[in-house]
Coordinates of C-alpha atoms in Angstrom, one line a residue:
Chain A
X1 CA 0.0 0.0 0.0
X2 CA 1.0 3.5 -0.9
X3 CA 1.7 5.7 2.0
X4 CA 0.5 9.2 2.1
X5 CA 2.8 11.9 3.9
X6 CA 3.0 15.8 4.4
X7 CA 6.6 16.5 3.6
X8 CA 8.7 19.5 2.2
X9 CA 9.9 19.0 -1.5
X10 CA 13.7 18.0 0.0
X11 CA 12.5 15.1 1.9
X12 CA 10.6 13.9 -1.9
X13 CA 14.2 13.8 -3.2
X14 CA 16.1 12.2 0.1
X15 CA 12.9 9.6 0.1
X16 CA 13.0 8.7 -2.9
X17 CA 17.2 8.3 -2.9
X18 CA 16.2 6.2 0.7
X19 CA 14.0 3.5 -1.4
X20 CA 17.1 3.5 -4.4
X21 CA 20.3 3.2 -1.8
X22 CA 22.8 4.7 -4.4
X23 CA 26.2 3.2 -3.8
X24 CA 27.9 6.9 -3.8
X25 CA 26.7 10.2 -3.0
X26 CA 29.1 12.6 -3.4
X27 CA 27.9 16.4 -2.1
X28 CA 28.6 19.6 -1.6
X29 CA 25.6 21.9 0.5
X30 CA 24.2 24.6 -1.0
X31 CA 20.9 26.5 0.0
X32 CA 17.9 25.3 -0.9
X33 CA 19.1 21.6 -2.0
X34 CA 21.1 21.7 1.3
X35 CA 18.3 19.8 3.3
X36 CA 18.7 17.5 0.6
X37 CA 21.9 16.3 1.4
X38 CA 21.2 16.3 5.3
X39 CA 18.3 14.8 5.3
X40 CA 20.6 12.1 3.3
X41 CA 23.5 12.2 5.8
X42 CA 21.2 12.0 8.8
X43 CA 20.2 8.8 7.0
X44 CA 23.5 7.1 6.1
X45 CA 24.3 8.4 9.9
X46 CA 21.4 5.9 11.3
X47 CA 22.2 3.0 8.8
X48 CA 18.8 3.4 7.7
X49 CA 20.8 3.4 4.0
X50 CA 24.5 2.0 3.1
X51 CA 25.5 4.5 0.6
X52 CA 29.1 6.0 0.8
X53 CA 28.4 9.2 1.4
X54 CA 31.4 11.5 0.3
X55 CA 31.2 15.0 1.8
X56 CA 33.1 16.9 -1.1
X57 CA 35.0 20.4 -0.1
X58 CA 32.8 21.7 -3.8
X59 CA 30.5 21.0 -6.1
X60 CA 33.4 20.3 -9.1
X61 CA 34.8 18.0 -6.2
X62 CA 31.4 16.7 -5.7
X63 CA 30.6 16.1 -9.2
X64 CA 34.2 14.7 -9.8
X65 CA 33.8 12.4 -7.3
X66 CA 30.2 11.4 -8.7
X67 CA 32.1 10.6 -12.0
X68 CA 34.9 8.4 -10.8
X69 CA 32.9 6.5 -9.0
X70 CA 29.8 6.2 -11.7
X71 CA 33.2 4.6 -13.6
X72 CA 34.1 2.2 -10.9
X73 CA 30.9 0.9 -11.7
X74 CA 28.8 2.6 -8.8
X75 CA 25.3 3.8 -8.9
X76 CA 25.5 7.2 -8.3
X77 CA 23.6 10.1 -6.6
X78 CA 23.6 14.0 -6.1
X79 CA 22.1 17.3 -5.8
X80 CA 22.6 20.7 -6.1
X81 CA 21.2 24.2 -7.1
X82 CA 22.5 27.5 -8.1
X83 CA 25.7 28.6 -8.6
X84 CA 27.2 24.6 -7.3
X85 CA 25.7 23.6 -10.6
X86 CA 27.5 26.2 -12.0
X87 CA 30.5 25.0 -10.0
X88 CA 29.9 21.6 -11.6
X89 CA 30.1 22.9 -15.3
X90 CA 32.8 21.3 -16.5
X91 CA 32.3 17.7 -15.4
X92 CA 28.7 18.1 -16.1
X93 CA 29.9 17.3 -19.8
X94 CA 32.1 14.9 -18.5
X95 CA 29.5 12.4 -17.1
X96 CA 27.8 12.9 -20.2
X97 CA 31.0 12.3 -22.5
X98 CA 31.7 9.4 -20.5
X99 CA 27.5 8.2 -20.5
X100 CA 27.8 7.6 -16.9
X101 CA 24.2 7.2 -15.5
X102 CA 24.8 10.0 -12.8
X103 CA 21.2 11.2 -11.3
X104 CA 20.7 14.3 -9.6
X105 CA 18.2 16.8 -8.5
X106 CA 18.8 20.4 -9.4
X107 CA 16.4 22.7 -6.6
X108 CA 16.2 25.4 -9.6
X109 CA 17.9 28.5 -7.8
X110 CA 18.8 31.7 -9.8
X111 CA 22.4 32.3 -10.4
X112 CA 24.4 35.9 -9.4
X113 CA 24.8 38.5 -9.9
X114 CA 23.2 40.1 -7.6
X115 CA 23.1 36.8 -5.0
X116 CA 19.7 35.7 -5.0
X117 CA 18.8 32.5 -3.1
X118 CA 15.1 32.0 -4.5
X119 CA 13.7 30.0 -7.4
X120 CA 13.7 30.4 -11.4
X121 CA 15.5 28.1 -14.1
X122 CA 18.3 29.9 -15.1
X123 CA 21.1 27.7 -13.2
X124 CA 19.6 24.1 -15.0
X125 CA 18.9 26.2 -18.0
X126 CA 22.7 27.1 -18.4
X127 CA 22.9 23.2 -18.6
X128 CA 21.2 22.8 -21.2
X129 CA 23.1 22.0 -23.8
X130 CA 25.8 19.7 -21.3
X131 CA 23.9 15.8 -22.9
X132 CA 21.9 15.4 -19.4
X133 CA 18.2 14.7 -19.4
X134 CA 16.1 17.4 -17.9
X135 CA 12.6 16.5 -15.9
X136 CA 10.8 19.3 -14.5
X137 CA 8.9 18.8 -11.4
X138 CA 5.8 20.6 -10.5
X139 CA 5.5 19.7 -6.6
X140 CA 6.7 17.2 -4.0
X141 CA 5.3 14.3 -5.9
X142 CA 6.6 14.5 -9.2
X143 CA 9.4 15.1 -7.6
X144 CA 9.4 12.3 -6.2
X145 CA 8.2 9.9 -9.1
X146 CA 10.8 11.7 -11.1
X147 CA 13.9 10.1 -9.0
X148 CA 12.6 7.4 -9.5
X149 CA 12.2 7.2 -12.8
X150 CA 15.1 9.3 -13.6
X151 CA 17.7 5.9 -12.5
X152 CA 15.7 3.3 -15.2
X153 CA 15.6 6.3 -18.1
X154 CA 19.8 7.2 -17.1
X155 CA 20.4 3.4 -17.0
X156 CA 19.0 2.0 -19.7
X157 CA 21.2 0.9 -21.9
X158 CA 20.0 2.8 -25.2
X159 CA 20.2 5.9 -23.6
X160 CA 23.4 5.9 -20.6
X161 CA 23.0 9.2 -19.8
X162 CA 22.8 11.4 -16.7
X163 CA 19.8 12.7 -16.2
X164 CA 18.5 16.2 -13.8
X165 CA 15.6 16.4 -12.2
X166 CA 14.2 19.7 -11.4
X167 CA 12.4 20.9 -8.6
X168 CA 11.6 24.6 -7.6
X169 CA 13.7 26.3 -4.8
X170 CA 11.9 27.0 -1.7
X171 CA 8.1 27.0 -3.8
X172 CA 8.5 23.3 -3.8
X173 CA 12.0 22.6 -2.0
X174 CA 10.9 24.0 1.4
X175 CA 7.2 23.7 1.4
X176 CA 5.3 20.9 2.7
X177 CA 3.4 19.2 0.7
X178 CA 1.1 15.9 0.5
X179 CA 2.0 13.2 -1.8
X180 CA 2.2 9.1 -1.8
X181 CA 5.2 7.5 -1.1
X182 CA 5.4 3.6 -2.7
X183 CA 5.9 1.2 -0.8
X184 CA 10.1 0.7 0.2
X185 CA 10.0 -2.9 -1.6
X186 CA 7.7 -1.7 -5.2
X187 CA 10.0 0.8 -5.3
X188 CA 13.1 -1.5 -5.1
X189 CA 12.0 -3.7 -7.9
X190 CA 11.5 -0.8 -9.8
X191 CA 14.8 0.6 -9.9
X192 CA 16.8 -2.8 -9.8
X193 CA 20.1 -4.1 -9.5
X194 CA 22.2 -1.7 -11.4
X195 CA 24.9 -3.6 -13.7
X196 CA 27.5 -1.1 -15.0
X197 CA 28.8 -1.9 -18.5
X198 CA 32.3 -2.0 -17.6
X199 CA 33.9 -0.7 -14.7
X200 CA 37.3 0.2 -13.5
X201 CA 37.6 -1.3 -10.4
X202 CA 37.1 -4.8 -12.7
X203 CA 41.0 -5.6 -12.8
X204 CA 40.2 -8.6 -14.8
X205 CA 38.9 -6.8 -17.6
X206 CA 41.2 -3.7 -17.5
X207 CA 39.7 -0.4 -19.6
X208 CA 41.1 3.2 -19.8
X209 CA 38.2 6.0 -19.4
X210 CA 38.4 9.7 -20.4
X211 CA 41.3 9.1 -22.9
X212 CA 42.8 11.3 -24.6
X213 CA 42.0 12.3 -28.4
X214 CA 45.1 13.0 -29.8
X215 CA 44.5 14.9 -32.7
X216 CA 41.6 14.7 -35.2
X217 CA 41.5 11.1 -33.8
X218 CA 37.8 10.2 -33.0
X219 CA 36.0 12.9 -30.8
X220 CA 33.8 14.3 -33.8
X221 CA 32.6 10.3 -34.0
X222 CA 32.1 10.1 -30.3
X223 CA 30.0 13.0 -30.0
X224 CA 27.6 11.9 -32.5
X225 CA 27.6 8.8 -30.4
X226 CA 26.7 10.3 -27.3
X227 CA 23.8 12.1 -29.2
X228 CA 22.3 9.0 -30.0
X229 CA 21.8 8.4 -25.8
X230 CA 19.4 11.4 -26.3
X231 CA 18.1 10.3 -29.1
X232 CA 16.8 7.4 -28.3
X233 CA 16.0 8.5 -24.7
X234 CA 12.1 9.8 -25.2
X235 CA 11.1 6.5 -26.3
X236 CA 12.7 5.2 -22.8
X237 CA 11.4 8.0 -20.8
X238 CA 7.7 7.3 -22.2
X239 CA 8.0 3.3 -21.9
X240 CA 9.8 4.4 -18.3
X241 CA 6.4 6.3 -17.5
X242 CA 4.2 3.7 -18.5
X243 CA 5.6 1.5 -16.5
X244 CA 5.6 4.0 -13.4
X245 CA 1.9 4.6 -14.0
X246 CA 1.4 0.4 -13.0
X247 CA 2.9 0.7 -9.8
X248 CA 1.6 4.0 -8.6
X249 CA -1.4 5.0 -11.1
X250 CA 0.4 8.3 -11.7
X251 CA 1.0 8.7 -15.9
X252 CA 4.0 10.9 -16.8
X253 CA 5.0 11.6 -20.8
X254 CA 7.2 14.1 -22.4
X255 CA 4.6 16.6 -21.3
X256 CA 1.3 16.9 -19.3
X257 CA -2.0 18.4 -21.6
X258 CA -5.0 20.2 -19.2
X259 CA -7.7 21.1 -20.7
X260 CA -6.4 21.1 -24.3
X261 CA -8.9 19.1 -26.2
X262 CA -10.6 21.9 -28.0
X263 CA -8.2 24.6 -26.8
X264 CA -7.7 27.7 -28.6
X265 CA -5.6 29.5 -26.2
X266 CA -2.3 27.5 -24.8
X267 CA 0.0 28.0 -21.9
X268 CA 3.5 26.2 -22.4
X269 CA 4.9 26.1 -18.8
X270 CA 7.3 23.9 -16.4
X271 CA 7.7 23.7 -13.2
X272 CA 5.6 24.6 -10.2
X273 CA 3.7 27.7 -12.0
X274 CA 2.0 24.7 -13.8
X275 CA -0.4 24.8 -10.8
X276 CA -1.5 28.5 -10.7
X277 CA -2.1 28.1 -14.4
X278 CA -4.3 25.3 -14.0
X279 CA -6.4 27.5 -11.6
X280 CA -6.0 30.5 -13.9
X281 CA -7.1 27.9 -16.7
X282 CA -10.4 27.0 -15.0
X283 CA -11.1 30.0 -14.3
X284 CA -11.0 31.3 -18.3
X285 CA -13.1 27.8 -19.1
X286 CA -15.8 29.1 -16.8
X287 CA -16.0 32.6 -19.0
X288 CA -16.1 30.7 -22.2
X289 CA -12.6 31.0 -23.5
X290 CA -10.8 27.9 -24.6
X291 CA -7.6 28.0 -22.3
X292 CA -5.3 25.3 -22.1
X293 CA -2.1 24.5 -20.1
X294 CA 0.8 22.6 -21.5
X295 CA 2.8 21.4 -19.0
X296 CA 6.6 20.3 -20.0
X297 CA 8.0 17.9 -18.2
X298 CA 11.1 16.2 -20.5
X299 CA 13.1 19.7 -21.2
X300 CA 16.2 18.0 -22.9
X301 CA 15.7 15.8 -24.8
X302 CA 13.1 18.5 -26.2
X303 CA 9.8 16.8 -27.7
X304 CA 9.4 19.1 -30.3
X305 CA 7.8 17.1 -32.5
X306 CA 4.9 16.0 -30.1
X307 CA 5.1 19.5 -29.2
X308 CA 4.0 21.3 -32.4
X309 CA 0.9 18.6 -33.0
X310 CA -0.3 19.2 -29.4
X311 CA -0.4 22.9 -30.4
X312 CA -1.2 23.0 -33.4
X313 CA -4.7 23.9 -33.0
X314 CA -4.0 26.6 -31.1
X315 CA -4.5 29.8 -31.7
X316 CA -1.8 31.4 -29.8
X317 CA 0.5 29.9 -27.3
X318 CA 1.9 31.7 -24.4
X319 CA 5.2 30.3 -23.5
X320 CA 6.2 30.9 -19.7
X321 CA 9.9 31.2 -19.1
X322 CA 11.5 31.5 -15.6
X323 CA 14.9 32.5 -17.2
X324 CA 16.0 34.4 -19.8
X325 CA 18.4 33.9 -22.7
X326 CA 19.8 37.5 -23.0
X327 CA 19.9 36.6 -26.7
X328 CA 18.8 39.9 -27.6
X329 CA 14.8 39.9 -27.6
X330 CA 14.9 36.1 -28.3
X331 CA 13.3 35.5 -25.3
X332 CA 13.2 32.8 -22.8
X333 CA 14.6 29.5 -23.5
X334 CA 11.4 27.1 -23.9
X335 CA 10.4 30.1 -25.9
X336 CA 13.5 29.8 -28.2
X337 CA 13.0 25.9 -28.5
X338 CA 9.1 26.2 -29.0
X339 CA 9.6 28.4 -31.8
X340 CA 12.1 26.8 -33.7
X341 CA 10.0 23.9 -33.6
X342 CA 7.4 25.2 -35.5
X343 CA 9.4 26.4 -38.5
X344 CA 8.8 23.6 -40.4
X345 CA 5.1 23.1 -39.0
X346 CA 2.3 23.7 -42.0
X347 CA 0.1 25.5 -39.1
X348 CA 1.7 28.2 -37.2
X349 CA -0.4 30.1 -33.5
X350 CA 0.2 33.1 -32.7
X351 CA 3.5 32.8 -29.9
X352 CA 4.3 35.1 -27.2
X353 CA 6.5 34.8 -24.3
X354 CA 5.8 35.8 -20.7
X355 CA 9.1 36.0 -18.8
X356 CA 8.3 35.7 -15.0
X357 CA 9.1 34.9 -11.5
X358 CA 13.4 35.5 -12.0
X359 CA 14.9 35.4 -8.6
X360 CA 11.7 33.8 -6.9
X361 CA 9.5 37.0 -7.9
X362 CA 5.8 35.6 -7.1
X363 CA 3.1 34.7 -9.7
X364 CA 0.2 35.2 -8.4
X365 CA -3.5 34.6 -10.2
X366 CA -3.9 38.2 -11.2
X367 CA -0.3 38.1 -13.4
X368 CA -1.3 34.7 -14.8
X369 CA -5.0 36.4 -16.0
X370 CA -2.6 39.4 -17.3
X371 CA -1.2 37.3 -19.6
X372 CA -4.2 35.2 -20.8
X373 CA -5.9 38.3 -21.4
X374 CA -2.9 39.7 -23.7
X375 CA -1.8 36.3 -25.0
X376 CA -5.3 35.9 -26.4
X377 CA -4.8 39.1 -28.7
X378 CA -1.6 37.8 -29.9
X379 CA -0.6 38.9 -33.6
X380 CA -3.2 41.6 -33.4
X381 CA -3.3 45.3 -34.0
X382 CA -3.3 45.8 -30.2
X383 CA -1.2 43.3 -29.1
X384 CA 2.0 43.8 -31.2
X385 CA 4.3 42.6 -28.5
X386 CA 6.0 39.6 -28.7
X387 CA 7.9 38.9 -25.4
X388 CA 6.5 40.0 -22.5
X389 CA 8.4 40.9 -18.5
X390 CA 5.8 39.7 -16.6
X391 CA 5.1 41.2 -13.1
X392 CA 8.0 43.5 -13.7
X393 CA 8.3 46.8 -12.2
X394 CA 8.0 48.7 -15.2
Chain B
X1 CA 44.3 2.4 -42.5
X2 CA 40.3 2.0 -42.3
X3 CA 38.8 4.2 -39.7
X4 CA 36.1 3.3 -37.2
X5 CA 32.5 5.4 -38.2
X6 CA 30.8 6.9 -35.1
X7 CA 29.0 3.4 -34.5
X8 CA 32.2 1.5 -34.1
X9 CA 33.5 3.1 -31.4
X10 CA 32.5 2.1 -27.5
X11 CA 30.1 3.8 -26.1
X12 CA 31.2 6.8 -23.7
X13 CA 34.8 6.5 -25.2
X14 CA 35.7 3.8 -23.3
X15 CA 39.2 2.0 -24.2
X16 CA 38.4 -1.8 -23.3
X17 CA 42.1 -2.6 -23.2
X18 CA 45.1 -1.5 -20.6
X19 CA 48.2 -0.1 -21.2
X20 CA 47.7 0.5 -25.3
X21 CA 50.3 3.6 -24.6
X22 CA 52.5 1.7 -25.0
X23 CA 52.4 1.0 -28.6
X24 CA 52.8 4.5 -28.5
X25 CA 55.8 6.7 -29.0
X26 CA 54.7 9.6 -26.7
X27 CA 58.2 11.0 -25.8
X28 CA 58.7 12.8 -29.5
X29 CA 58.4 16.5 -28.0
X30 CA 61.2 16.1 -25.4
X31 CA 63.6 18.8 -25.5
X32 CA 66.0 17.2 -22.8
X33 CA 67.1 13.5 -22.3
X34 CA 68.5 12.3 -19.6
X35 CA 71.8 10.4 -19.5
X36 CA 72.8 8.0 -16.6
X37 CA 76.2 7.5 -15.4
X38 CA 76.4 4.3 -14.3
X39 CA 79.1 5.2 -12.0
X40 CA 78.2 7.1 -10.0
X41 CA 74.8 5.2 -9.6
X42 CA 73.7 3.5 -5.9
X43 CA 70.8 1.7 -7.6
X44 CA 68.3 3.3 -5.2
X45 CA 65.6 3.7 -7.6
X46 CA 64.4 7.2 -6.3
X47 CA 64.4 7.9 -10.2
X48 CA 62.0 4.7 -10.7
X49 CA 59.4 5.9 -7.6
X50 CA 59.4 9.5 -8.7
X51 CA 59.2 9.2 -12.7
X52 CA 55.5 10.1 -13.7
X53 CA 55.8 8.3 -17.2
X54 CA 57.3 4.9 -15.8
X55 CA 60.2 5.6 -18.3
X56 CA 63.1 4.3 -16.0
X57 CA 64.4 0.8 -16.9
X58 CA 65.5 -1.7 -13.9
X59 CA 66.3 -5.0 -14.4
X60 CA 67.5 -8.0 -12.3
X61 CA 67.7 -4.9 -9.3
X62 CA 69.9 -2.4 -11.6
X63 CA 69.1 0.6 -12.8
X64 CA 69.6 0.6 -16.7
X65 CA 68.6 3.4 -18.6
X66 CA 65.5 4.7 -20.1
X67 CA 62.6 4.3 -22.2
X68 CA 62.6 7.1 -24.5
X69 CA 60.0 5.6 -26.3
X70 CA 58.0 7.4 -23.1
X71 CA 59.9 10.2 -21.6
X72 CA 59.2 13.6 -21.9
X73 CA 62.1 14.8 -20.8
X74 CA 60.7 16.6 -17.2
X75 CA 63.7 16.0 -15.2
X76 CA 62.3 14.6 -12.0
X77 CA 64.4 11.5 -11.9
X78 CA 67.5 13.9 -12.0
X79 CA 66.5 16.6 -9.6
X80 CA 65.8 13.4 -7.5
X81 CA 68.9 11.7 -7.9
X82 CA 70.5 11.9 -4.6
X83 CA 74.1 11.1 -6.1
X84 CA 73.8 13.4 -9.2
X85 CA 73.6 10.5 -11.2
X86 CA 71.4 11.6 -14.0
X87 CA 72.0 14.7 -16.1
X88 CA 69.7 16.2 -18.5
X89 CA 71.5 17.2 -22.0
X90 CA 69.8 18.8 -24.8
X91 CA 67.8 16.6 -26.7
X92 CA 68.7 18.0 -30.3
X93 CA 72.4 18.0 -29.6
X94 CA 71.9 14.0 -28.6
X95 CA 70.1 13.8 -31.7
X96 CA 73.1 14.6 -33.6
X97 CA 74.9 11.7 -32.2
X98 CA 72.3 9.2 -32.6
X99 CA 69.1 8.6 -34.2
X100 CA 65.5 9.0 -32.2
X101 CA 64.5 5.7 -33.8
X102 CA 67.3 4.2 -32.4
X103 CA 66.5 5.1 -28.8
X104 CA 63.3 4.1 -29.7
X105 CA 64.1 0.8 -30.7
X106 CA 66.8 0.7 -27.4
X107 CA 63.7 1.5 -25.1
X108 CA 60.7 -0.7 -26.6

């Protein structure tokens, strides 16, 4: 039986890692995914779980450390937000180069300047292009069913590649929340035994990792290689969910569709405004206009194909960004992807983008109806504009 | 030679093999050697522990020489060298008294 508990958005991460027992965790502490790693040390401290935890002086040692033991052949497990994912840039690439199937939780934090501890997407966003999966969350329990999920989908051997899973700083990281729990042993057989493809620490089959490519040798080749992992990772991540859905009755795709049937109006969003939208959505429904709410949940690998026929009855599409690109009126980046994905698309709506919420700024209701009631203009004499600052002081 | 396409190769870059450096001549940019006198030698092997490219020879307990096939030519072994044993000379000057290839061949 499924067990119901009130808990804040960290203890959805550190439960979940509880029921997976990682070999390695490797971590550096940084506010708000520090109650992450706590609540994790507090339970390697009571033997409650027998991972090795490695309490790394940074998050480049943390993620280092993540790496060499993902190539020992470890199962491996970490978090971070902010400016340690920043920290982490370099071996980011790394695990992905190397496919190691390294999991961790990003609580989405803003990066500096000026320092800013509260939530938007610019720190995972600045990983966007490093080869790891990206699953936004939109509360405790998808964060929790994404851990989950994100070992099988990192593991699987079409795809061996880290993935991220992304949770909002403090609106979901430090509130409490109600969600289901499976039970320790469902959860177990879910995940598995992990069997690395080779290892290092296997002396009778000695390998080199990381080698170097001398010149011109074979790096091109090996990067298209390590874009097949993400390639072939939505069909993974969909079979991954289906099979998710049989042991806890929750269904989780590339994306989540509310209220989009007959939709005219859409709302492309991620992340934990996907819940005042819903509201916002209803709300519209009951007035007579044909609002709809796309939730996105797989970021990278980007569904842009499922993406455009969702949408394409739409008559405009308001993509939410929590960051921006400072591309030069580009806009945001699900904004930038969304739009390049219709280019080849026969139908076109009407897109806008509504950047919001940067450094944890609120979104209440009333911005959410402010952009519905522009959005639904789009394209037209009076509503020229095409990216929006919304809730800026302007 | 045939090169592997992008399927061929292992996945993650992964060399399924040990020690393939040394078929390897990875000592060509060395721009000083070092030369042993076996004189003044105590066969203590400080140069052996310290050398980071495994490029000193010992056999049967002696020190003999080394792999140039491998060195780079750092000088570790003779900053180590308690007795001043090992000096480094300039690689292109020992080039004009001997051929590269035939270290090479000395050190394989």
């Amino acid at each position: 039986m499924a067990k119901t508990v009130a808990m804040v958005g960290t203890d959805a991460v550190a439960e979940a890692m509880r029921q997976i027992n990682p070999d390695v965790v490797p971590a550096y502490p940084i506010t708000p995914q520090t109650a992450v790693v706590e609540k994790y040390a507090q339970m390697v401290a009571d033997g409650i779980v027998d991972s090795e935890m490695i309490n790394a002086e940074s998050e480049h040692s943390a993620m280092s450390a993540a790496i060499g033991a993902a190539a020992g052949g470890a199962r491996v497990m970490t978090a971070t937000s902010s400016q340690g994912l920043a920290l982490m840039w370099e071996m980011l690439y790394i695990a992905s180069g190397m496919r190691l199937p390294v999991v961790m939780a990003n609580v989405n934090r803003s990066l500096s300047a000026p320092i800013n501890i509260h939530c938007d997407h610019s720190d995972s966003m600045g990983a966007r292009d490093s080869g790891w999966i990206q699953l936004f969350s939109e509360n405790a329990q998808e964060t929790y069913d994404n851990v989950l999920q994100a070992i099988r989908i990192a593991e699987h051997p079409d795809v061996l590649t880290p993935v991220m899973v992304l949770l909002d700083g403090f609106i979901i990281s430090h509130s409490i929340d109600r969600f289901d729990l499976i039970d320790d042993d469902v959860a177990k057989a879910f995940v598995g035994q992990y069997t690395p493809r080779n290892s290092l620490l296997d002396a009778a089959n000695p390998s080199c990792w990381g080698a170097f490519d001398g010149l011109g040798g074979y790096f091109f080749e090996f990067k298209r290689a390590q874009a097949e992992g993400m390639l072939k990772a939505p069909a993974v991540i969909r079979e991954v969910g289906k099979e998710y859905a049989e042991i806890s009755g929750r269904r989780y795709d590339y994306f989540a569709s509310y209220r989009m049937e007959d939709a005219e109006f859409v709302i492309v969003a991620a992340g934990s405004a996907a819940g005042t939208i819903r509201t916002a959505v209803d709300i519209f429904r009951e007035k007579g206009l044909r609002v709809g709410l796309l939730k996105l949940r797989m970021f990278r690998p980007f569904p842009q194909q499922e993406l455009v026929e969702a949408l394409s009855h739409a008559k405009a599409v308001a993509v939410f960004d929590r960051s921006d690109t400072f591309a030069g009126d580009l806009g945001g980046p699900i904004f930038v992807e969304t739009r390049s994905a219709f280019y080849e698309a026969e139908k076109r709506p009407q897109l806008m983008n509504f950047i919001y919420g940067l450094g944890g700024r609120d979104l209440p209701m009333s911005l959410v109806n402010q952009a519905i009631e522009m959005f639904k203009d789009a394209g037209s004499a009076e509503q020229k504009k095409r990216i929006v600052y919304l809730g800026l002081r302007d | 030679m045939r090169q592997w396409t992008w399927r061929e190769h292992p996945l993650g870059a992964v060399i399924p093999e040990a020690a393939t450096a040394d078929h390897y001549e990875t000592g060509g940019w060395r721009s000083l050697r070092p030369v042993l006198d076996r004189e003044k030698c105590i066969d203590c092997f400080f140069c052996f522990i310290y050398c980071p490219d495994s490029s000193v020879m010992v056999q049967e307990d002696k020190m003999t020489g080394f792999k140039l096939q491998h060195c780079k030519g750092c000088g570790i072994c003779a900053h180590e060298c308690p007795k001043e044993a090992i000096t480094m000379i300039n690689e292109a000057e020992a080039k004009g008294l001997e051929t590269c290839a035939a270290d090479n061949k000395d050190g394989a």
